Amino acid sequence: MRYSKINNILFKKNRIKLAKKLEKKSVAVINSNDEMPKNGDIKFKFCQNSDIFYLTGIEQEKTVLLLYYHNKSKKFKEILFIIKSKKELEIWGGHKLTEDEAREISGIKEIRFLNQFESILKETVISNENIYLNNNEFFKFSTPVASRDIRFIQYMKNLFPLHCYKRLAPLMTKLRLQKEPEEIELIKKSCEITISAFHRVLKFVKPDIKEYEVEAEITHEFISSGANGHAYDPIIGSGKNNCILHYISNDKECKTGDLLLMDFGAEYAGYAADATRTIPVNGKFTDRQKEVYQSVLRVMKKAIKMIKPGTTINKINKKVNKLIEKELITIGLTTSEEIENLGSEDVVMKYFMHGTSHFIGLNVHDTGTKDTKLKPGMVLSCEPGIYIEDENFGIRLENDILVTKNGQINLLDKLPIEIEDIEKLMSM
Ligand code: GLY
Ligand code: MN
């Protein structure tokens, strides 16, 4: 692995927390993601399922975790199933985990090979009543192909049609939302690598470079720092492309006078950072760009303070939209009369088309909904923006915020954001 070894106490704690949420007389099965085909005989780089990683730390494909209620001891027990390595597998794909290595990473004592999975599954399921299975219930997720989870649900229902089935997703969502201190440290490391990449970019950007050259600088910094790479496809858009929310082609030339919007974040040990900064290609903001930038920055500073225990993303969105509305009047994009006539929502939506926050963790858009009450240990983005296509630019600024008992900590507070700091660093 590229990252420093994670103490398996984290994964043990996570499994204990899950077992406490399961009803007695239950079995829970957590699968790995599929290995996804590309073209010909090539596959995409394997991406582990976040839930099994959270519970075991194992990144290897086809791994399955079984938790089951043991009737004699009246306790939950755990078995981890892994691939049994073969010479041909190792010739092409390299080393596969041994039982000892899987035990060391996960802290699970009982490691078995996959050829024993079905018989052990039957034994444990038949002596219990409930079966908890996983599924991706992220509210924006959709896929035209049946995932491993969906196929596994069908397989289980064929084998055990009369058991009581339960959803793991709501339990995993709750657990993953509130991070353990070890997880916060890993997110901080992702943030640290992301900050280094931004400093590198500030030295690199000048007129006439291509957006993808900026992407390459960021990628270099991420990979050489031990990150897996980008936590999501980086958005590196200049000029009008500032206004395309998920612009990822990154293939245009950066022109003098334009702004460059960069939304990028490292993934370290599975954990994401998510940062956005908007900088002038030639190192100097125009007066108009400064005016709009300061509006977004004012909103951001106030929005960060709203991220604290007890509130929700929906409540934050409502308040931030009000702040944006006021700023739109200040920078001459609308008037009180227009807002009166068209309604605030439509006017704000024209220049600020997305929400202010999402949860961050093992996924850049992590588990949790807009109505989840914020609690200490949760990490959220704060990313207001104003996009003015008619003026060929837009500005988004994004930090990652940790909710604490008394308020919040900005995990990207070392990522330059003030206009003077950015102009100074770009001139050096
Ligand atoms: N980083 C992209 C997004 O939050 O949508
Ligand atoms: Mn984001």
Short mmCIF file of C-alpha atoms and ligand atoms in Angstrom, two decimals, residues 232 246 263 274 358 365 383 398, ligand 1:
data_model
loop_
_atom_site.label_atom_id
_atom_site.label_comp_id
_atom_site.label_asym_id
_atom_site.label_seq_id
_atom_site.Cartn_x
_atom_site.Cartn_y
_atom_site.Cartn_z
CA TYR A 232 -12.73 12.47 -8.10
CA HIS A 246 -18.60 19.21 -13.36
CA ASP A 263 -11.92 21.80 -8.00
CA ASP A 274 -12.41 18.34 -1.77
CA HIS A 358 -22.08 17.75 1.19
CA HIS A 365 -19.86 12.88 -1.65
CA GLU A 383 -18.56 25.65 -1.38
CA GLU A 398 -14.45 25.38 -1.26
N1 GLY B 1 -15.89 18.24 -5.98
C1 GLY B 1 -16.99 18.25 -6.80
C2 GLY B 1 -18.27 18.33 -6.09
O1 GLY B 1 -18.30 18.49 -4.89
O2 GLY B 1 -19.30 18.21 -6.71
#
